[in-house]
Tab-separated table of C-alpha atoms and ligand atoms in Angstrom:
chain	number	residue	atom	x	y	z
K	10	MET	CA	1.221	-3.627	-26.081
K	11	PRO	CA	1.042	-1.868	-22.733
K	12	ASP	CA	4.449	-1.294	-21.205
K	13	PRO	CA	4.584	-3.731	-18.246
K	14	MET	CA	6.801	-1.294	-16.342
K	15	ARG	CA	4.164	1.403	-16.211
K	16	PRO	CA	2.572	1.375	-12.769
K	17	PRO	CA	-1.194	0.958	-12.788
K	18	VAL	CA	-1.771	4.631	-12.063
K	19	SER	CA	-0.569	5.454	-15.549
K	20	ASP	CA	-3.717	3.898	-16.907
K	21	HIS	CA	-5.651	6.859	-15.559
K	22	ARG	CA	-3.449	9.224	-17.452
K	23	THR	CA	-3.246	7.463	-20.797
K	24	THR	CA	-5.742	5.982	-23.229
K	25	GLN	CA	-4.441	2.466	-22.672
K	26	PRO	CA	-6.995	-0.122	-21.567
K	27	ARG	CA	-7.032	-0.517	-17.806
K	28	PRO	CA	-6.317	-4.002	-16.516
K	29	ARG	CA	-8.767	-5.418	-13.983
K	30	ALA	CA	-5.896	-5.586	-11.451
K	31	SER	CA	-5.889	-1.785	-11.429
K	32	LEU	CA	-9.004	-1.976	-9.228
K	33	ARG	CA	-6.797	-3.231	-6.400
K	34	THR	CA	-4.090	-0.637	-6.711
K	35	ALA	CA	-5.301	2.461	-8.596
K	36	VAL	CA	-6.147	4.599	-5.566
K	37	VAL	CA	-2.830	3.847	-3.825
K	38	TRP	CA	-0.802	4.562	-6.960
K	39	GLU	CA	-2.591	7.848	-7.509
K	40	VAL	CA	-1.797	9.047	-3.959
K	41	LEU	CA	1.730	7.651	-4.029
K	42	GLN	CA	2.601	9.166	-7.378
K	43	ASP	CA	1.389	12.605	-6.289
K	44	ALA	CA	3.548	12.298	-3.147
K	45	LEU	CA	6.566	11.254	-5.248
K	46	ASP	CA	6.010	14.155	-7.627
K	47	ARG	CA	5.983	16.582	-4.684
K	48	ARG	CA	9.157	15.035	-3.260
K	49	THR	CA	11.041	15.140	-6.573
K	50	LYS	CA	10.093	18.818	-6.973
K	51	ALA	CA	11.029	19.659	-3.370
K	52	THR	CA	14.376	17.849	-3.483
K	53	GLY	CA	15.268	18.765	-7.055
K	54	ARG	CA	16.234	15.116	-7.582
K	55	ASP	CA	14.509	12.950	-10.214
K	56	ALA	CA	15.534	9.730	-8.460
K	57	LEU	CA	14.359	9.311	-4.882
K	58	ASP	CA	15.591	6.760	-2.354
K	59	ILE	CA	12.673	4.533	-1.410
K	60	LEU	CA	12.502	1.839	1.261
K	61	ASP	CA	9.774	-0.792	0.853
K	62	THR	CA	9.400	-2.616	4.185
K	63	GLY	CA	7.771	-5.995	3.638
K	64	GLY	CA	7.914	-5.239	-0.065
K	65	GLY	CA	7.585	-8.905	-0.987
K	66	SER	CA	8.047	-9.779	-4.634
K	67	GLY	CA	7.996	-6.146	-5.747
K	68	ASN	CA	4.400	-5.264	-6.650
K	69	PHE	CA	5.265	-1.671	-5.854
K	70	ALA	CA	9.066	-1.742	-5.824
K	71	VAL	CA	9.520	-2.823	-9.445
K	72	PRO	CA	7.179	-0.216	-10.989
K	73	LEU	CA	8.711	2.455	-8.713
K	74	ALA	CA	12.157	1.541	-10.011
K	75	GLY	CA	10.629	1.744	-13.489
K	76	LEU	CA	9.924	5.408	-12.752
K	77	GLY	CA	13.656	5.889	-12.113
K	78	HIS	CA	13.744	5.683	-8.305
K	79	ARG	CA	16.193	3.577	-6.252
K	80	VAL	CA	14.260	1.044	-4.187
K	81	THR	CA	15.434	-1.089	-1.280
K	82	VAL	CA	13.076	-3.937	-0.351
K	83	VAL	CA	13.352	-5.444	3.127
K	84	ASP	CA	11.429	-8.686	3.536
K	85	PRO	CA	11.894	-11.813	5.696
K	86	SER	CA	10.836	-14.206	2.911
K	87	PRO	CA	13.675	-15.624	0.759
K	88	ASN	CA	11.110	-16.786	-1.802
K	89	ALA	CA	9.651	-13.304	-2.140
K	90	LEU	CA	13.136	-11.827	-2.517
K	91	PHE	CA	14.006	-14.384	-5.172
K	92	ALA	CA	10.822	-13.469	-7.099
K	93	LEU	CA	11.668	-9.779	-6.648
K	94	GLU	CA	15.123	-10.266	-8.141
K	95	ARG	CA	13.673	-12.109	-11.136
K	96	ARG	CA	10.929	-9.519	-11.719
K	97	ALA	CA	13.372	-6.631	-11.460
K	98	ALA	CA	15.693	-8.317	-13.963
K	99	GLU	CA	12.847	-9.026	-16.387
K	100	ALA	CA	11.752	-5.408	-16.131
K	101	GLY	CA	15.283	-4.142	-16.768
K	102	VAL	CA	15.544	-2.324	-13.426
K	103	ALA	CA	17.814	-4.711	-11.489
K	104	ASP	CA	20.341	-1.912	-10.984
K	105	ARG	CA	17.751	0.160	-9.111
K	106	VAL	CA	16.195	-2.553	-6.927
K	107	LYS	CA	18.002	-4.024	-3.942
K	108	GLY	CA	16.373	-6.851	-1.990
K	109	VAL	CA	17.609	-7.599	1.543
K	110	GLN	CA	16.417	-10.186	4.002
K	111	GLY	CA	15.210	-8.641	7.240
K	112	ASP	CA	12.096	-7.560	9.065
K	113	ALA	CA	10.319	-4.483	10.296
K	114	HIS	CA	11.558	-4.924	13.875
K	115	GLY	CA	15.235	-5.360	13.047
K	116	LEU	CA	15.004	-2.869	10.209
K	117	PHE	CA	18.268	-1.058	10.960
K	118	ASP	CA	20.272	-4.266	10.866
K	119	VAL	CA	19.821	-4.045	7.097
K	120	ALA	CA	18.574	-0.556	6.210
K	121	GLU	CA	19.940	2.913	6.817
K	122	ARG	CA	18.389	4.988	9.606
K	123	GLY	CA	17.291	8.376	8.260
K	124	GLY	CA	18.319	7.386	4.740
K	125	TYR	CA	15.138	7.436	2.613
K	126	ASP	CA	12.873	10.025	1.001
K	127	VAL	CA	9.895	7.684	0.981
K	128	VAL	CA	9.109	4.571	3.029
K	129	LEU	CA	6.404	2.128	1.976
K	130	CYS	CA	4.726	-0.131	4.509
K	131	HIS	CA	2.075	-1.903	2.447
K	132	GLY	CA	0.206	-4.932	3.713
K	133	VAL	CA	2.743	-5.567	6.480
K	134	LEU	CA	1.369	-4.067	9.689
K	135	GLU	CA	-1.198	-6.876	9.770
K	136	TYR	CA	1.624	-9.401	10.245
K	137	VAL	CA	4.247	-7.747	12.451
K	138	ASP	CA	4.512	-8.558	16.180
K	139	ASP	CA	4.225	-4.939	17.284
K	140	PRO	CA	2.574	-2.498	14.811
K	141	ALA	CA	3.592	0.601	16.829
K	142	GLU	CA	7.241	-0.434	16.750
K	143	GLY	CA	6.953	-1.331	13.047
K	144	ILE	CA	5.692	2.170	12.259
K	145	ARG	CA	8.252	3.867	14.526
K	146	ASN	CA	11.034	2.052	12.651
K	147	ALA	CA	9.545	2.937	9.258
K	148	VAL	CA	9.428	6.601	10.310
K	149	ALA	CA	12.989	6.477	11.705
K	150	ALA	CA	14.151	5.336	8.256
K	151	LEU	CA	12.925	8.623	6.733
K	152	ARG	CA	15.101	11.627	6.005
K	153	PRO	CA	14.133	14.803	7.923
K	154	GLU	CA	11.824	15.598	5.005
K	155	GLY	CA	10.161	12.375	4.010
K	156	VAL	CA	6.904	10.591	3.343
K	157	LEU	CA	5.425	7.359	4.695
K	158	SER	CA	2.954	5.377	2.588
K	159	LEU	CA	1.007	3.042	4.867
K	160	LEU	CA	-1.506	0.511	3.536
K	161	ALA	CA	-3.269	-1.969	5.812
K	162	ALA	CA	-6.365	-4.146	5.981
K	163	GLY	CA	-9.515	-2.336	7.114
K	164	LEU	CA	-11.737	-3.793	9.806
K	165	GLY	CA	-15.090	-2.651	8.414
K	166	GLY	CA	-14.405	-3.997	4.920
K	167	ALA	CA	-13.878	-7.489	6.334
K	168	VAL	CA	-17.070	-7.320	8.409
K	169	LEU	CA	-19.073	-6.196	5.380
K	170	ALA	CA	-17.560	-8.834	3.093
K	171	ARG	CA	-18.305	-11.681	5.558
K	172	ALA	CA	-21.866	-10.447	6.070
K	173	LEU	CA	-22.586	-10.089	2.343
K	174	ALA	CA	-21.269	-13.610	1.793
K	175	GLY	CA	-23.812	-14.852	4.339
K	176	HIS	CA	-21.243	-15.533	7.087
K	177	PHE	CA	-23.081	-13.490	9.703
K	178	LYS	CA	-21.489	-15.091	12.766
K	179	GLU	CA	-18.003	-14.526	11.349
K	180	ALA	CA	-18.932	-10.910	10.545
K	181	GLY	CA	-20.027	-10.422	14.153
K	182	GLN	CA	-16.880	-12.111	15.432
K	183	ALA	CA	-14.670	-9.748	13.368
K	184	LEU	CA	-16.638	-6.800	14.688
K	185	ARG	CA	-16.049	-7.811	18.321
K	186	ASP	CA	-12.521	-9.181	18.028
K	187	PRO	CA	-9.841	-6.671	19.148
K	188	ASP	CA	-7.741	-7.689	16.131
K	189	GLY	CA	-10.685	-7.689	13.712
K	190	ARG	CA	-10.378	-11.403	12.873
K	191	TRP	CA	-13.450	-13.365	11.807
K	192	GLY	CA	-12.287	-16.705	13.233
K	193	SER	CA	-9.428	-19.150	13.605
K	194	GLY	CA	-9.379	-19.742	9.820
K	195	ASP	CA	-8.882	-16.054	9.097
K	196	PRO	CA	-5.523	-15.728	7.275
K	197	VAL	CA	-5.087	-12.076	8.328
K	198	PRO	CA	-3.732	-11.708	11.902
K	199	ARG	CA	-4.868	-8.120	12.428
K	200	ARG	CA	-7.026	-5.409	10.853
K	201	PHE	CA	-7.318	-1.707	11.589
K	202	THR	CA	-9.719	1.212	11.641
K	203	ALA	CA	-8.709	4.534	10.088
K	204	ASP	CA	-8.472	6.023	13.582
K	205	GLN	CA	-6.069	3.302	14.722
K	206	LEU	CA	-3.813	3.810	11.701
K	207	THR	CA	-3.741	7.600	11.974
K	208	ALA	CA	-3.000	7.291	15.709
K	209	LEU	CA	-0.037	5.014	14.903
K	210	VAL	CA	1.290	7.439	12.296
K	211	GLU	CA	0.859	10.495	14.515
K	212	GLY	CA	2.267	8.590	17.502
K	213	ALA	CA	5.442	8.066	15.480
K	214	GLY	CA	5.764	11.827	14.966
K	215	LEU	CA	4.323	12.318	11.480
K	216	ARG	CA	1.544	14.560	10.270
K	217	VAL	CA	-1.270	12.735	8.467
K	218	GLY	CA	-1.389	14.155	4.937
K	219	ALA	CA	-4.329	12.100	3.672
K	220	VAL	CA	-6.415	9.012	4.397
K	221	HIS	CA	-7.992	7.002	1.595
K	222	GLY	CA	-10.302	4.003	1.537
K	223	VAL	CA	-9.067	1.370	-0.925
K	224	ARG	CA	-11.369	-1.194	-2.579
K	225	VAL	CA	-14.613	0.134	-1.155
K	226	PHE	CA	-16.748	-1.620	-3.796
K	227	ALA	CA	-14.305	-3.647	-5.901
K	228	ASP	CA	-14.397	-6.796	-3.759
K	229	LEU	CA	-18.168	-6.716	-3.389
K	230	VAL	CA	-19.375	-6.452	-6.993
K	231	PRO	CA	-19.656	-9.613	-9.125
K	232	GLY	CA	-16.620	-9.918	-11.399
K	233	VAL	CA	-18.753	-10.860	-14.376
K	234	LEU	CA	-20.473	-7.483	-14.210
K	235	VAL	CA	-17.167	-5.644	-14.368
K	236	ASP	CA	-15.797	-7.875	-17.123
K	237	THR	CA	-18.786	-7.930	-19.465
K	238	GLU	CA	-20.561	-4.560	-19.148
K	239	PRO	CA	-18.967	-2.085	-21.572
K	240	GLY	CA	-17.367	0.775	-19.644
K	241	ALA	CA	-18.097	-0.814	-16.255
K	242	LEU	CA	-14.449	-1.108	-15.185
K	243	ASP	CA	-13.742	2.554	-15.934
K	244	ALA	CA	-16.906	3.659	-14.160
K	245	LEU	CA	-16.064	1.527	-11.122
K	246	LEU	CA	-12.523	2.931	-11.010
K	247	GLU	CA	-13.950	6.448	-11.037
K	248	LEU	CA	-16.402	5.550	-8.282
K	249	GLU	CA	-13.586	4.031	-6.193
K	250	ALA	CA	-11.502	7.188	-6.646
K	251	ALA	CA	-14.398	9.419	-5.573
K	252	ALA	CA	-15.362	7.284	-2.543
K	253	ALA	CA	-11.732	6.821	-1.448
K	254	GLU	CA	-11.520	10.411	-0.239
K	255	LEU	CA	-14.774	10.444	1.729
K	256	PRO	CA	-14.454	9.566	5.432
K	257	ALA	CA	-17.927	7.976	5.337
K	258	PHE	CA	-16.558	5.199	3.126
K	259	HIS	CA	-13.339	4.603	5.074
K	260	SER	CA	-15.195	2.457	7.568
K	261	VAL	CA	-16.184	-0.087	4.887
K	262	ALA	CA	-13.047	-0.165	2.733
K	263	THR	CA	-11.123	-3.437	2.328
K	264	GLN	CA	-7.880	-1.531	2.884
K	265	LEU	CA	-6.937	1.866	4.242
K	266	HIS	CA	-4.124	4.041	2.980
K	267	VAL	CA	-2.540	6.703	5.168
K	268	LEU	CA	0.010	9.166	3.873
K	269	GLY	CA	2.252	10.433	6.645
K	270	GLU	CA	4.611	13.363	6.244
K	271	THR	CA	7.462	14.588	8.395
K	272	PRO	CA	6.644	18.121	9.535
K	273	GLY	CA	8.999	19.709	6.980
K	274	ALA	CA	7.910	17.564	4.023
K	275	GLY	CA	4.267	18.604	4.198
K	276	GLU	CA	5.153	22.222	3.418
K	277	ALA	CA	6.842	21.378	0.106
I	28	SAM	C1	0.650	-9.153	1.901
I	28	SAM	S1	2.352	-9.179	1.528
I	28	SAM	C2	2.560	-7.517	0.915
I	28	SAM	C3	3.699	-7.412	-0.062
I	28	SAM	C4	3.900	-6.013	-0.681
I	28	SAM	N1	4.177	-5.013	0.345
I	28	SAM	C5	2.715	-5.604	-1.522
I	28	SAM	O1	2.055	-4.629	-1.184
I	28	SAM	O2	2.474	-6.260	-2.533
I	28	SAM	C6	3.084	-9.112	3.146
I	28	SAM	C7	4.599	-9.116	3.130
I	28	SAM	O3	5.056	-8.815	4.444
I	28	SAM	C8	6.198	-9.617	4.694
I	28	SAM	N2	6.344	-9.691	6.157
I	28	SAM	C9	5.786	-10.537	7.039
I	28	SAM	N3	6.204	-10.279	8.296
I	28	SAM	C10	7.060	-9.233	8.211
I	28	SAM	C11	7.849	-8.500	9.157
I	28	SAM	N4	7.832	-8.805	10.454
I	28	SAM	N5	8.620	-7.488	8.698
I	28	SAM	C12	8.642	-7.168	7.384
I	28	SAM	N6	7.933	-7.833	6.448
I	28	SAM	C13	7.147	-8.849	6.843
I	28	SAM	C14	5.883	-10.936	4.013
I	28	SAM	O4	7.037	-11.702	3.776
I	28	SAM	C15	5.212	-10.443	2.735
I	28	SAM	O5	6.133	-10.262	1.697
């Protein structure tokens, strides 16, 4: 039985079968875990203090606590926080996960300024009123040597997905829309290019450590192919990992991940 507390990245480093869900998260976990490893070495502490802004029901927070870190989740949704509490308890990490109701704009009403080694901002910038302020607050929550993990919806990935589904007008609309939305039925309020995200991170005073494209192919290939072809999932995961690093593929990725480092942290 795979240990449910192991984050998906572990599947790359063990012989355990990789769950299909790892296609959505493998690249981010790989980058994040390397950043955590560097921070634990640099600080000499095994347990880091992590803030997960808009952390929801704990997709990242609970596995991070499973690695021994202390995670504070700030999220405006009481339902998400309730689910987080339950998941953390089921995983046996309730003592290392704290959920607090709040949002990215009023972050310091509930979280400590300058109090965290790592801040996650995953899938949140799309929804906040002011992305620049959201990022500035996330950065202000970092210790002088800290790391920001930013994940947000990519503009080009949405255009490509609409076009390949035959929704050409919606694809064109997303391409022209300043927020990258394909129409009034689009559930995502805002999407970003890699340049926009790196500008936000640098504008908040961080150095960009790395940019990765996430889900370059995963959302475009028929699921049946991945599920039935022997070895297809592993091969696709390897392809995603290779493409993630190449700037040419960033413009068509479903999501973009930017690792930001405070000037001191990058030297560790
Ligand atoms: C797509 S979910 C991402 C959840 C989690 N970060 C993950 O990666 O699985 C977006 C989350 O952002 C939260 N959210 C929405 N507006 C927010 C805001 N202004 N500040 C902080 N979180 C917000 C939602 O409640 C939701 O939990």
